[in-house]
PDB file of C-alpha atoms in Angstrom:
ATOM      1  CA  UNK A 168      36.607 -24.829  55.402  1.00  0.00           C
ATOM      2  CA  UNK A 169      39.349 -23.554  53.277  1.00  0.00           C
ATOM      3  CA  UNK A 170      37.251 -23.359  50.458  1.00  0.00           C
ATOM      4  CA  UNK A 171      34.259 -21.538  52.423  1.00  0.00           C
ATOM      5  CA  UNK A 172      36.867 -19.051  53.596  1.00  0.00           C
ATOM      6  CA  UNK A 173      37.968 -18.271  50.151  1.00  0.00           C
ATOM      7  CA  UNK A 174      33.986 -17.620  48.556  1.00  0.00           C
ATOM      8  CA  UNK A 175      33.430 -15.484  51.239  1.00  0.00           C
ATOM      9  CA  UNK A 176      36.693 -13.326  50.830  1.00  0.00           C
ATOM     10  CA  UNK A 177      36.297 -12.925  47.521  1.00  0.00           C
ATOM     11  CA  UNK A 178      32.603 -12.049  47.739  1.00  0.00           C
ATOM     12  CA  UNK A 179      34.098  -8.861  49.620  1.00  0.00           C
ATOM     13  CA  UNK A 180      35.260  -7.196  46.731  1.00  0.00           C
ATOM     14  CA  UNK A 181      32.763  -8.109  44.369  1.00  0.00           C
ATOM     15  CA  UNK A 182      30.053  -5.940  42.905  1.00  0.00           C
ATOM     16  CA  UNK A 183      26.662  -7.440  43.004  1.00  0.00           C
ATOM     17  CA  UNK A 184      24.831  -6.820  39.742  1.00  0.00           C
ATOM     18  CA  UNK A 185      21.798  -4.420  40.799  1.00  0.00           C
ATOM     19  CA  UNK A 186      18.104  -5.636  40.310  1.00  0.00           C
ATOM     20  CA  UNK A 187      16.825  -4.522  37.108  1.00  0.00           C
ATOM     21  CA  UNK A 188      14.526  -1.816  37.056  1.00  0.00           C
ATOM     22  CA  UNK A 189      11.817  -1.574  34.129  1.00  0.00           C
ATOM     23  CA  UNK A 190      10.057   1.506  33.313  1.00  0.00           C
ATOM     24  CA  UNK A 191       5.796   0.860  34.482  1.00  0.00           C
ATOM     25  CA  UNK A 192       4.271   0.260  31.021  1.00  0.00           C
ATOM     26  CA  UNK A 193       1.744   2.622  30.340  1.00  0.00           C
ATOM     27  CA  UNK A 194      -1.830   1.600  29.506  1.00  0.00           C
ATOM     28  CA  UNK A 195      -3.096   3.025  26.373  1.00  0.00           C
ATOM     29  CA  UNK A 196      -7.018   3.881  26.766  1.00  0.00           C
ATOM     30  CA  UNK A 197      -7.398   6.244  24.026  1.00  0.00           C
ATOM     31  CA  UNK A 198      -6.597   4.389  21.335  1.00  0.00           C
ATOM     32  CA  UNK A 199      -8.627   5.942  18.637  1.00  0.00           C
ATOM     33  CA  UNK A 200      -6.896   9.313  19.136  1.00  0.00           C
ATOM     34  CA  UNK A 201      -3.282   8.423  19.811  1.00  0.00           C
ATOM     35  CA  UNK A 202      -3.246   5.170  17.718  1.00  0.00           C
ATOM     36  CA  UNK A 203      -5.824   5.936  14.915  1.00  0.00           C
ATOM     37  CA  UNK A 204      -7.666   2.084  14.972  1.00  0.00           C
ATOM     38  CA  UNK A 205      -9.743   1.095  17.570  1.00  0.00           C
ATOM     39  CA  UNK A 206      -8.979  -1.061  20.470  1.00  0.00           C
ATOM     40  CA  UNK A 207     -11.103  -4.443  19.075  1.00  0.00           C
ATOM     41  CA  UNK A 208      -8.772  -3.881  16.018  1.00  0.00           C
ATOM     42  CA  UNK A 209      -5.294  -3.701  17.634  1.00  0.00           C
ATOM     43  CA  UNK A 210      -6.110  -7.430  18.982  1.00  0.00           C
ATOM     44  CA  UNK A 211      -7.073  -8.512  15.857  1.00  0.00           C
ATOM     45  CA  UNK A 212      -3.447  -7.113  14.589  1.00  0.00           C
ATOM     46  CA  UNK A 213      -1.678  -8.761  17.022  1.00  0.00           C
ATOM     47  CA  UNK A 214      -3.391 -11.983  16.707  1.00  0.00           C
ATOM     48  CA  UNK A 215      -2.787 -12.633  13.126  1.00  0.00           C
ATOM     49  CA  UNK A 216       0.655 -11.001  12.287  1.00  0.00           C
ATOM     50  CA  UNK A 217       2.596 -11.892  15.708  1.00  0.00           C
ATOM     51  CA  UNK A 218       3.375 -15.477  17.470  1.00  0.00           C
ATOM     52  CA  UNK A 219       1.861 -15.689  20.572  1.00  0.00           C
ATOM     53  CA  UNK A 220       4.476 -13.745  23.644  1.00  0.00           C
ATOM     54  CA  UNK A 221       5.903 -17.017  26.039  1.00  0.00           C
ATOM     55  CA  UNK A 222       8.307 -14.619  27.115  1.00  0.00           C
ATOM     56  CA  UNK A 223       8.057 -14.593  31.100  1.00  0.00           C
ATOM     57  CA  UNK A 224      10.745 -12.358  32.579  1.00  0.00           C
ATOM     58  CA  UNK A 225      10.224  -8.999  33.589  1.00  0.00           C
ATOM     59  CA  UNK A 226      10.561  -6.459  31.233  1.00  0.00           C
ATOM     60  CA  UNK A 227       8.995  -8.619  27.973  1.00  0.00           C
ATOM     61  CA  UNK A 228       6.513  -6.849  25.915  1.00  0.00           C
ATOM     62  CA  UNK A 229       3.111  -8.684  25.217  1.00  0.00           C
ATOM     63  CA  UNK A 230       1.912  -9.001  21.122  1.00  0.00           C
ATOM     64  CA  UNK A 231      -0.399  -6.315  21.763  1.00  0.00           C
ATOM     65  CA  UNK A 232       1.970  -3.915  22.986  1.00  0.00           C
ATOM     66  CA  UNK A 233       4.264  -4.703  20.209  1.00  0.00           C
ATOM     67  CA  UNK A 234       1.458  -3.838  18.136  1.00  0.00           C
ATOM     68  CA  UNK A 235       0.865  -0.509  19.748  1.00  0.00           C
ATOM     69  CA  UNK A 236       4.289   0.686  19.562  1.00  0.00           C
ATOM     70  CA  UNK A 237       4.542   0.100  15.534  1.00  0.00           C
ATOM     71  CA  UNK A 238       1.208   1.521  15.537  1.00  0.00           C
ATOM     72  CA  UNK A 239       2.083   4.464  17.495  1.00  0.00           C
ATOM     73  CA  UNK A 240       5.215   4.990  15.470  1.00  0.00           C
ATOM     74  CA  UNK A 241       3.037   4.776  12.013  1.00  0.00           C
ATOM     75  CA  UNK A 242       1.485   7.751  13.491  1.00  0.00           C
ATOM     76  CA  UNK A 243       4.532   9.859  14.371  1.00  0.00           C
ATOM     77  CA  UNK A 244       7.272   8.561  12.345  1.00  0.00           C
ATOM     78  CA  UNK A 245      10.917   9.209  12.859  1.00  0.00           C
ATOM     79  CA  UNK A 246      10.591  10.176  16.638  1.00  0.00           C
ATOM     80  CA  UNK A 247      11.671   7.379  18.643  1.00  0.00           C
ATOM     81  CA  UNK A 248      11.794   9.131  21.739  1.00  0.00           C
ATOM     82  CA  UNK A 249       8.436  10.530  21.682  1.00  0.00           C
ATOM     83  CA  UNK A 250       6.993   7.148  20.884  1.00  0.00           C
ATOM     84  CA  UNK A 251       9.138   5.695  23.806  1.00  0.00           C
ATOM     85  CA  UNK A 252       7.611   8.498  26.109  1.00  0.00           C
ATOM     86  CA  UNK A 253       3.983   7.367  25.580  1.00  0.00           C
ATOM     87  CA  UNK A 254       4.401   4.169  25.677  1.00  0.00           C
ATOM     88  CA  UNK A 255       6.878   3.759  28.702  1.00  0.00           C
ATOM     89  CA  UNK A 256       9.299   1.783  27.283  1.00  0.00           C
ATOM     90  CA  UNK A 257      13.197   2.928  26.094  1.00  0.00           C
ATOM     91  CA  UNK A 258      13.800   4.485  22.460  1.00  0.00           C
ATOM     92  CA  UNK A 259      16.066   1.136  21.639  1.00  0.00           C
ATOM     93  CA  UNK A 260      13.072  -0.768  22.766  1.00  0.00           C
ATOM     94  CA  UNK A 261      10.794   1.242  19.946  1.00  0.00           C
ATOM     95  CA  UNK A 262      13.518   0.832  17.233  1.00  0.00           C
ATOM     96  CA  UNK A 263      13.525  -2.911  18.095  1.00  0.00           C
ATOM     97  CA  UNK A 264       9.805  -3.413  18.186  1.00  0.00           C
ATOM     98  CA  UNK A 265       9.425  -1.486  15.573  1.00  0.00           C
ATOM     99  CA  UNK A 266      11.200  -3.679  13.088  1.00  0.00           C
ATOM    100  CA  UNK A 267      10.283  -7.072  14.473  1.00  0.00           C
ATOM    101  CA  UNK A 268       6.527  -6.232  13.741  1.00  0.00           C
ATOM    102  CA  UNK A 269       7.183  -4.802  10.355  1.00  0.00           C
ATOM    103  CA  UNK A 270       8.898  -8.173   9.475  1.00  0.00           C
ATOM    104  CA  UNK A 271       5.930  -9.955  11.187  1.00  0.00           C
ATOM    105  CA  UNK A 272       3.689  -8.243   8.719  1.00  0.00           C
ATOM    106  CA  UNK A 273       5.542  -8.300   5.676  1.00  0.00           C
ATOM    107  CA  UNK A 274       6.549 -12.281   5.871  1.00  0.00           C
ATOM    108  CA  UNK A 275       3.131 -12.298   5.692  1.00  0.00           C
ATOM    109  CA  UNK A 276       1.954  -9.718   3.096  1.00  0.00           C
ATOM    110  CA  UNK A 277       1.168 -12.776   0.358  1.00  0.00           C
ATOM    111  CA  UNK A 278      -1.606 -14.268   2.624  1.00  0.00           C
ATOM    112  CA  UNK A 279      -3.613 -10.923   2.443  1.00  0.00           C
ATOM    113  CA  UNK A 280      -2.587  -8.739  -0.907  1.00  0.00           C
ATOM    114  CA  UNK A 281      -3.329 -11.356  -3.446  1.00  0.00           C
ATOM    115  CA  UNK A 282      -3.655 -10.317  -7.380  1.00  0.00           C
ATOM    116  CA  UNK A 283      -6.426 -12.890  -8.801  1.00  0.00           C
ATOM    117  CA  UNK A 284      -3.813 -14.543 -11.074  1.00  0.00           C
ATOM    118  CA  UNK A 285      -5.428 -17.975 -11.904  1.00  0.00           C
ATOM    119  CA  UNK A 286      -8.246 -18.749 -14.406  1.00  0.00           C
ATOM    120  CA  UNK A 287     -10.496 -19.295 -11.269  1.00  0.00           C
ATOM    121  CA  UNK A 288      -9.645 -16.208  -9.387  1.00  0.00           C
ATOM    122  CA  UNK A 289      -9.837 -13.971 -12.374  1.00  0.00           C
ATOM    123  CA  UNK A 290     -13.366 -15.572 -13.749  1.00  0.00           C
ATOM    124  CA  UNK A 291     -14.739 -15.012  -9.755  1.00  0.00           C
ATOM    125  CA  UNK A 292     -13.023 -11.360 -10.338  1.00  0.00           C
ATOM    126  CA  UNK A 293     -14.671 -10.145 -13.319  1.00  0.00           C
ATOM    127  CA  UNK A 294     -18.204 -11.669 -12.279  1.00  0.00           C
ATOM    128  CA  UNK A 295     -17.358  -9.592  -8.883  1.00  0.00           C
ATOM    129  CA  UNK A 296     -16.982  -6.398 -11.011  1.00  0.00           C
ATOM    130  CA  UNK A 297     -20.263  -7.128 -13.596  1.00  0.00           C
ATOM    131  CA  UNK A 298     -22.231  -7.177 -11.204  1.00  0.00           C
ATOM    132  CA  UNK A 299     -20.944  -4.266  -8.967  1.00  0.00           C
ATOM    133  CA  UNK A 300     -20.044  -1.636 -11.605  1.00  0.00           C
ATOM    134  CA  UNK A 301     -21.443  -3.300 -14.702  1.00  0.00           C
ATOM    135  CA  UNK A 302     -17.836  -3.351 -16.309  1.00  0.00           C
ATOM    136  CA  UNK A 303     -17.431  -6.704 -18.288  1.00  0.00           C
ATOM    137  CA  UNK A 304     -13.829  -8.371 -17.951  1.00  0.00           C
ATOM    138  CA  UNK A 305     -12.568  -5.747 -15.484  1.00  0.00           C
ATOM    139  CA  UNK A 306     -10.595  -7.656 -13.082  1.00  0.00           C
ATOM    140  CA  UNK A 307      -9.589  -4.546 -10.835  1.00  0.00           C
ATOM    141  CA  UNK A 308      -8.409  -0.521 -10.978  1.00  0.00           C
ATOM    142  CA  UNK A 309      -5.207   0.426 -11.159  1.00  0.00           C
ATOM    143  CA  UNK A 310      -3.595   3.963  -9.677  1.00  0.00           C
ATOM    144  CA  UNK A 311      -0.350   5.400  -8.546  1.00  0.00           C
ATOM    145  CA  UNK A 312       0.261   7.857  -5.614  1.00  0.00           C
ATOM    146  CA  UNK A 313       3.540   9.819  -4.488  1.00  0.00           C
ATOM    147  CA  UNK A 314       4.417   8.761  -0.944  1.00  0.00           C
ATOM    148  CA  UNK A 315       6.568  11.657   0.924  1.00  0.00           C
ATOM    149  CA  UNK A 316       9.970  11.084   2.102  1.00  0.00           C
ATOM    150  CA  UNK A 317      13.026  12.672   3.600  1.00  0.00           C
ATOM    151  CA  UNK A 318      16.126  13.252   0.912  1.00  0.00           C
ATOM    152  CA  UNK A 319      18.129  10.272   0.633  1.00  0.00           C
ATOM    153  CA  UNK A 320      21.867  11.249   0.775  1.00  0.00           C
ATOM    154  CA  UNK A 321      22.867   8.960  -2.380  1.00  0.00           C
ATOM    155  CA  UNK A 322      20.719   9.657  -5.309  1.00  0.00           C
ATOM    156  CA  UNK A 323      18.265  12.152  -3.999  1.00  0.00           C
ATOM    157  CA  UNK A 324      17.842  14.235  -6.827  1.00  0.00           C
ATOM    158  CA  UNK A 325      16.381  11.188  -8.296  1.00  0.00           C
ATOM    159  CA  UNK A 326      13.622  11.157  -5.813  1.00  0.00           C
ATOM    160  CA  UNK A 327      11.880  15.096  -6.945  1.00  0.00           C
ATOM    161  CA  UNK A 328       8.792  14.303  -8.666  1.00  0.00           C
ATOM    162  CA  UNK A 329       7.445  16.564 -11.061  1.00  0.00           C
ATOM    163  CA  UNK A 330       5.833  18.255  -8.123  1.00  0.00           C
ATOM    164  CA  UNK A 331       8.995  19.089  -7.105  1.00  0.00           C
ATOM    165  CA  UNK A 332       9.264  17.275  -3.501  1.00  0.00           C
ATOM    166  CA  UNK A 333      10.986  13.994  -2.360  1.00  0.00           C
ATOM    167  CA  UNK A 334       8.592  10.950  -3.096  1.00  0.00           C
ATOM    168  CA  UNK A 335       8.509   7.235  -3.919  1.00  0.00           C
ATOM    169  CA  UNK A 336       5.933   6.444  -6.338  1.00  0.00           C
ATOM    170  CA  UNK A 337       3.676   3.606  -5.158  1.00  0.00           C
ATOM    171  CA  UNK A 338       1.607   1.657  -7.728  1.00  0.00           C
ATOM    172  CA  UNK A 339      -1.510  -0.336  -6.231  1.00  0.00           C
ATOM    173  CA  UNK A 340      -4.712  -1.860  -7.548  1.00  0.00           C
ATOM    174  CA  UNK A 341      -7.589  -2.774  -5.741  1.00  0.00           C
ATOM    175  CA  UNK A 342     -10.787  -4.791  -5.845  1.00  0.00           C
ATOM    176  CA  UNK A 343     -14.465  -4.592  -5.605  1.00  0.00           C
ATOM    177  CA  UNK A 344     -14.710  -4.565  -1.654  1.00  0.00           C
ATOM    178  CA  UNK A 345     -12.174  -1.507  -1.835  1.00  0.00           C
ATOM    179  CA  UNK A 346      -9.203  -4.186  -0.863  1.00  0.00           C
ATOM    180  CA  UNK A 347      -5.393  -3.836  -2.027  1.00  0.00           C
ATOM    181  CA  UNK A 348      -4.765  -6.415  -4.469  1.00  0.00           C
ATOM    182  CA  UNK A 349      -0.896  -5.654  -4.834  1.00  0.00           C
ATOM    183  CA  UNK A 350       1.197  -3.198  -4.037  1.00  0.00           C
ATOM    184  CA  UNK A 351       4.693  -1.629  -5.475  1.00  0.00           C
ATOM    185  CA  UNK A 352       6.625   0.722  -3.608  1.00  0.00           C
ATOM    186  CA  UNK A 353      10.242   0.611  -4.873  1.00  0.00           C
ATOM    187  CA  UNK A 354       9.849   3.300  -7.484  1.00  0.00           C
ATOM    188  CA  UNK A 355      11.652   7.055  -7.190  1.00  0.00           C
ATOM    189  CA  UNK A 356       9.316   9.608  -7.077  1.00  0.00           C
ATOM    190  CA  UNK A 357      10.906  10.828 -10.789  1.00  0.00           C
ATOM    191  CA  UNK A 358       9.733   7.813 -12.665  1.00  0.00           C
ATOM    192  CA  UNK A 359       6.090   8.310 -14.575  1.00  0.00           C
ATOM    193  CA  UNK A 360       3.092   6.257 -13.978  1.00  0.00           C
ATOM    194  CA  UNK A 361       2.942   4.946 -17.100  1.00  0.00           C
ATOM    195  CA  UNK A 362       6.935   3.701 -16.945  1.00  0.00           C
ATOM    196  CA  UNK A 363       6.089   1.682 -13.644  1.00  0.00           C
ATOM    197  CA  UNK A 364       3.099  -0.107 -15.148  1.00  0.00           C
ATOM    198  CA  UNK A 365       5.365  -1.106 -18.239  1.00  0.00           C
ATOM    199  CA  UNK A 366       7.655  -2.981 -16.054  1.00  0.00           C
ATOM    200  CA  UNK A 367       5.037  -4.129 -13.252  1.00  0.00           C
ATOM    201  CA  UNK A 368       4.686  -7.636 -12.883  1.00  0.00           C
ATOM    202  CA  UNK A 369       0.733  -7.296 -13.047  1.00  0.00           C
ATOM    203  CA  UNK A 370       0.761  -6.105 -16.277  1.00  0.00           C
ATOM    204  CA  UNK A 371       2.682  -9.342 -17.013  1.00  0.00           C
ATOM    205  CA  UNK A 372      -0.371 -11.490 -15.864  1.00  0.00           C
ATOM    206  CA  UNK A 373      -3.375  -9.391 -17.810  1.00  0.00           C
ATOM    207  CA  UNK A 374      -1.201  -9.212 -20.931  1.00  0.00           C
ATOM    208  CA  UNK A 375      -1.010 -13.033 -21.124  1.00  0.00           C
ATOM    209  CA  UNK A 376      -4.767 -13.210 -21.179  1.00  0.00           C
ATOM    210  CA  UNK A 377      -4.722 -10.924 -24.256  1.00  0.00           C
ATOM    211  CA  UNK A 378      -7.854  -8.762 -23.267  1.00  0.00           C
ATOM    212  CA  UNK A 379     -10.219 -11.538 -21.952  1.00  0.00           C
ATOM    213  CA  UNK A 380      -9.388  -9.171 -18.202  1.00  0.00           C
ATOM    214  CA  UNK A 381      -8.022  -6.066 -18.356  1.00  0.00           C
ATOM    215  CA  UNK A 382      -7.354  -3.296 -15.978  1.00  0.00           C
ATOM    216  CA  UNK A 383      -9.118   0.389 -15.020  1.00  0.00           C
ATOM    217  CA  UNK A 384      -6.801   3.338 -14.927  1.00  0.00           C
ATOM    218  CA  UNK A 385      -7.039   6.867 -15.109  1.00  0.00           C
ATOM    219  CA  UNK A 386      -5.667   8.814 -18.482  1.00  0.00           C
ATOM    220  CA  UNK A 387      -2.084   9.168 -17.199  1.00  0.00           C
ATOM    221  CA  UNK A 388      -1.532   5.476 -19.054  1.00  0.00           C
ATOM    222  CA  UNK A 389      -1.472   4.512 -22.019  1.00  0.00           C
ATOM    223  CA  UNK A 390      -4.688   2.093 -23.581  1.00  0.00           C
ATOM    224  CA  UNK A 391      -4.462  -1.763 -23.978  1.00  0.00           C
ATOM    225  CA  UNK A 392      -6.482  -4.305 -24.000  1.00  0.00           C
ATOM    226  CA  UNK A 393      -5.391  -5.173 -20.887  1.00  0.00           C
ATOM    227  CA  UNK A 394      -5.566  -1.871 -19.198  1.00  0.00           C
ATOM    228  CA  UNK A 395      -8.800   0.431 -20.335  1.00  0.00           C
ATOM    229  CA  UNK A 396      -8.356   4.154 -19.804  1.00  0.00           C
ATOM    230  CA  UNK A 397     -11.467   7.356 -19.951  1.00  0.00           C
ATOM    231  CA  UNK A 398     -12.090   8.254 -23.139  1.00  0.00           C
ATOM    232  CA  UNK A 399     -10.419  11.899 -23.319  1.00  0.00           C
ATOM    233  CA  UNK A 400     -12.423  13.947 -24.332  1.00  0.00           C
ATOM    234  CA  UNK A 401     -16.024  11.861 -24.142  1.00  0.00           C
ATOM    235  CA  UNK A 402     -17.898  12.680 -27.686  1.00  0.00           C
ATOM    236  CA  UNK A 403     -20.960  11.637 -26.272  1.00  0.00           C
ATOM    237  CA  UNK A 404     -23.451  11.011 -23.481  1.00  0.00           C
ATOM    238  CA  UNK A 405     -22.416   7.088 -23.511  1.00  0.00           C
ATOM    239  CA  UNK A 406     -18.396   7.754 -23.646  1.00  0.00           C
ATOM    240  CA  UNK A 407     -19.457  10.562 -20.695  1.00  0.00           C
ATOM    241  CA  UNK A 408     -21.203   7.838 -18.773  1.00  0.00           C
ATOM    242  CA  UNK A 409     -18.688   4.954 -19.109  1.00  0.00           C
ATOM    243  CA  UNK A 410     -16.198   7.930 -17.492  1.00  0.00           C
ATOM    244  CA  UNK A 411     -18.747   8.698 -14.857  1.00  0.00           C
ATOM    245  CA  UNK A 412     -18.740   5.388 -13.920  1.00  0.00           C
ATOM    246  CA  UNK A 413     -14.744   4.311 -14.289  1.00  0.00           C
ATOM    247  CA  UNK A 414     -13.823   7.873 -12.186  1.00  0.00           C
ATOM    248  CA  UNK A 415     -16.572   8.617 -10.041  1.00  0.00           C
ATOM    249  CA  UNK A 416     -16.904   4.729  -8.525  1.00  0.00           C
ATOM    250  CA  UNK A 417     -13.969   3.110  -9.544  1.00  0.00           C
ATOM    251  CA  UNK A 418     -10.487   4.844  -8.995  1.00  0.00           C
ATOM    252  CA  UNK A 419     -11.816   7.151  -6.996  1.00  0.00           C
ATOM    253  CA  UNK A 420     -11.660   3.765  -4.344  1.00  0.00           C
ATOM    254  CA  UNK A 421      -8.253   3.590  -5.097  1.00  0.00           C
ATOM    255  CA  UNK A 422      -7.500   6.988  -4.681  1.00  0.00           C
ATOM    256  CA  UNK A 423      -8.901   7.115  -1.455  1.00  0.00           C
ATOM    257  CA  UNK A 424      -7.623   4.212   0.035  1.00  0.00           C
ATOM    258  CA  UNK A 425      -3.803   5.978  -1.283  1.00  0.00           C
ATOM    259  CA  UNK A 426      -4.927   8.941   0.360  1.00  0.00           C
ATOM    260  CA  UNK A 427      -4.599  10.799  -3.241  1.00  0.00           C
ATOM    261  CA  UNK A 428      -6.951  12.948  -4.466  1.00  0.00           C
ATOM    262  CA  UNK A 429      -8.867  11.618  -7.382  1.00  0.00           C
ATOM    263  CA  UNK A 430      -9.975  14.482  -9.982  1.00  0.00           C
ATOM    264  CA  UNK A 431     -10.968  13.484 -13.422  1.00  0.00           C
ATOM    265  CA  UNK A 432     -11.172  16.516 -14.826  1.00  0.00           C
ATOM    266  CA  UNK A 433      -7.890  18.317 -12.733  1.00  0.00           C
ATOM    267  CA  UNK A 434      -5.264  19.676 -14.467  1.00  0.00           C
ATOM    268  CA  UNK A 435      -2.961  17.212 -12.653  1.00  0.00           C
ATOM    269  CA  UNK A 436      -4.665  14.670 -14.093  1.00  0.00           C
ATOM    270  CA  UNK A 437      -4.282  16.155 -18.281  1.00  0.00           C
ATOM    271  CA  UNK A 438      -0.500  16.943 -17.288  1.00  0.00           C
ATOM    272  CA  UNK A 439      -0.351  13.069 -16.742  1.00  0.00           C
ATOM    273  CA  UNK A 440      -2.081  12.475 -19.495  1.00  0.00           C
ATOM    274  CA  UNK A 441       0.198  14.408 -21.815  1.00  0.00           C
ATOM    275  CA  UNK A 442       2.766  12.746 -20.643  1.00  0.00           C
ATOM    276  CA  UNK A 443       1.928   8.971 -19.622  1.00  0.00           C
ATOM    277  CA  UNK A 444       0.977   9.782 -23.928  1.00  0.00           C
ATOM    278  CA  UNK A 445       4.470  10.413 -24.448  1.00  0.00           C
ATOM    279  CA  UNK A 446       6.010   7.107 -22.511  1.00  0.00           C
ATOM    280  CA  UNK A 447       3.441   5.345 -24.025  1.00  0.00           C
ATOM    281  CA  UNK A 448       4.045   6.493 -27.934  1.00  0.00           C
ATOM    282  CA  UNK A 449       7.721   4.756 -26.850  1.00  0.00           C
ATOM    283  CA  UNK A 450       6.317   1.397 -25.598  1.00  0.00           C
ATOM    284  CA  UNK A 451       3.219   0.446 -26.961  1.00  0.00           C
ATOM    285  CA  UNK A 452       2.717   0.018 -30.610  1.00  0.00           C
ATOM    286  CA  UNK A 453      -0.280   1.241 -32.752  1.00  0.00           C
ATOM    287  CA  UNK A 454      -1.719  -1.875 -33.239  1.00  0.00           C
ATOM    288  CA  UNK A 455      -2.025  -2.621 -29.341  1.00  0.00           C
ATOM    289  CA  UNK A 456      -3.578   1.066 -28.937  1.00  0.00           C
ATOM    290  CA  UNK A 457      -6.045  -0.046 -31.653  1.00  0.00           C
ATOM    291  CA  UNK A 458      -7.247  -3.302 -29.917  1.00  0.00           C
ATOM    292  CA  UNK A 459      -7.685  -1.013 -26.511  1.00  0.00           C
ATOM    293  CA  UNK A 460     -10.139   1.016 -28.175  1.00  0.00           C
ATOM    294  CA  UNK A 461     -12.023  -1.266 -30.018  1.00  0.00           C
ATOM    295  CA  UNK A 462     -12.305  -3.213 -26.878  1.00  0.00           C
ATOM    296  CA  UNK A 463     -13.125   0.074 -24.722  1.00  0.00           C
ATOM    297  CA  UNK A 464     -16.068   0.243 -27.285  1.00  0.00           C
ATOM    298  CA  UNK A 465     -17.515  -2.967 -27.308  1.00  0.00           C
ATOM    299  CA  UNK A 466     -17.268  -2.662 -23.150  1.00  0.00           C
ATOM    300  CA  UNK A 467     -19.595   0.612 -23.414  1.00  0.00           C
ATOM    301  CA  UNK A 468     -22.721  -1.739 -25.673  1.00  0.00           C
ATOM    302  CA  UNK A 469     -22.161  -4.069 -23.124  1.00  0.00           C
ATOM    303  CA  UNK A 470     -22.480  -1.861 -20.430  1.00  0.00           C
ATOM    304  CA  UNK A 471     -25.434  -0.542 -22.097  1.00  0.00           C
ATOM    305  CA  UNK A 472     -27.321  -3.600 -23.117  1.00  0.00           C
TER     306      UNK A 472
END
């Protein structure tokens, strides 16, 4: 009784937690406009990159709304609040959704940008190419883009491209069906083209092969064996064609899919040249230039057998 008397006594003066209020979620029904993908594909998102929600307590977020805030956040980047607004759920919520997802996705990156590194891969690669662009040994293009960013505080200077704005420079190369292959985005927007290539693990893998695959790229690099550029200027109607083809079909995929702008005949494009040319007088040697050519040449009879 003593004990009774005590609980209640003290449940006098004791504040009862309040019942947890959670904002309503809000239903997103147009998500074409305010998401950019369609609704089909925002399943599909959440179905491969995140584990299944067991969560049961009120406030949890299902996979597919996790999936529509980094989605809605892709779209309108570096506003927390207004993300949090459409969606119904509180900023800290959107910064913490945000990065789960984007970890999601990127522990799983390997499983869906794949380089075709093996014999196997590279063989089913180049018969891939033959057959869609009538480029022997051509195991995929290769391009670089300038990705806008806000000036870091330490370093930024290092981040003006010759453009003159903030940028990281993001090397990718992609496939026949238009697919990224890999993907490096840890360069400042200062460093050439060319200079990322030089160090890029890809070029690693075709370089071993010695020219049995090789790479497309536009004239901002330097020629290999492994990495076949236009031929600047074309002499004839067959050097003209062989560009037609590398430019027009080829990196212009890339170019799209980095949301670049793929001239080959731009003046951007002969201010690369002139100097992805000078990197390239530094790091590749005559003799490797040479073997580029020769091989650029015997790809335009076989193109034309």
């Amino acid at each position: 009784m003593l004990v009774f008397s005590l609980v209640s006594a003290m449940a006098m003066f004791m504040q009862v937690r309040k019942m947890k209020v959670y904002p309503k979620r809000r239903r997103i029904d147009n998500c074409k406009q305010l998401l950019r993908i369609e609704n089909d594909s925002i399943d599909f998102l959440a179905s491969q990159f995140l584990p299944e929600n067991i969560e049961t307590r009120g406030g949890a977020l299902s996979s597919r709304q996790k999936m529509e805030i980094l989605l809605r956040y892709f779209g309108d980047p570096g506003f927390q609040s207004g993300v949090a607004e459409d969606m119904g759920v509180h900023r800290s919520t959107v910064t913490k959704t945000v990065n789960y997802v984007m970890d999601c996705i990127t522990a799983r990156a390997d499983e869906w940008i794949h380089f075709p590194a093996t014999p196997v891969e590279m063989n089913e690669a180049k018969i891939l190419w033959r057959r869609s662009f009538q480029m022997p040994t051509v195991i995929g293009a290769l391009d670089c883009t300038h990705v806008e960013i806000n000036k870091p505080i330490l370093h930024g200077d290092e981040y003006i491209n010759r453009k003159g704005y903030d940028t990281i420079n993001v090397q990718a190369t992609c496939n026949t069906a238009e697919q990224f292959t890999s993907i490096s985005a840890e360069w400042l927007g200062s460093v050439h083209d060319a200079s990322i290539w030089r160090t890029s693990p890809i070029r690693g893998i075709v370089s071993q092969n010695d020219g049995t695959v090789c790479l497309l790229a536009d004239s901002g690099y330097g020629i290999s064996p492994w990495l076949i550029t236009p031929f600047q200027p074309p002499r004839n109607g067959l050097e003209r064609h062989f560009n037609l083809i590398q430019a027009r079909e080829l990196l212009h995929n890339v170019a799209k899919h980095l949301n670049d702008v793929f001239d080959f005949n731009n003046e951007e494009n002969e201010q690369k040249a002139v100097e992805g040319a000078i990197v390239d007088e530094q790091q590749e040697t005559r003799a490797t230039k040479a073997r580029g050519i020769q091989k650029r040449n015997e790809m335009i009879q076989l193109i034309n057998e």
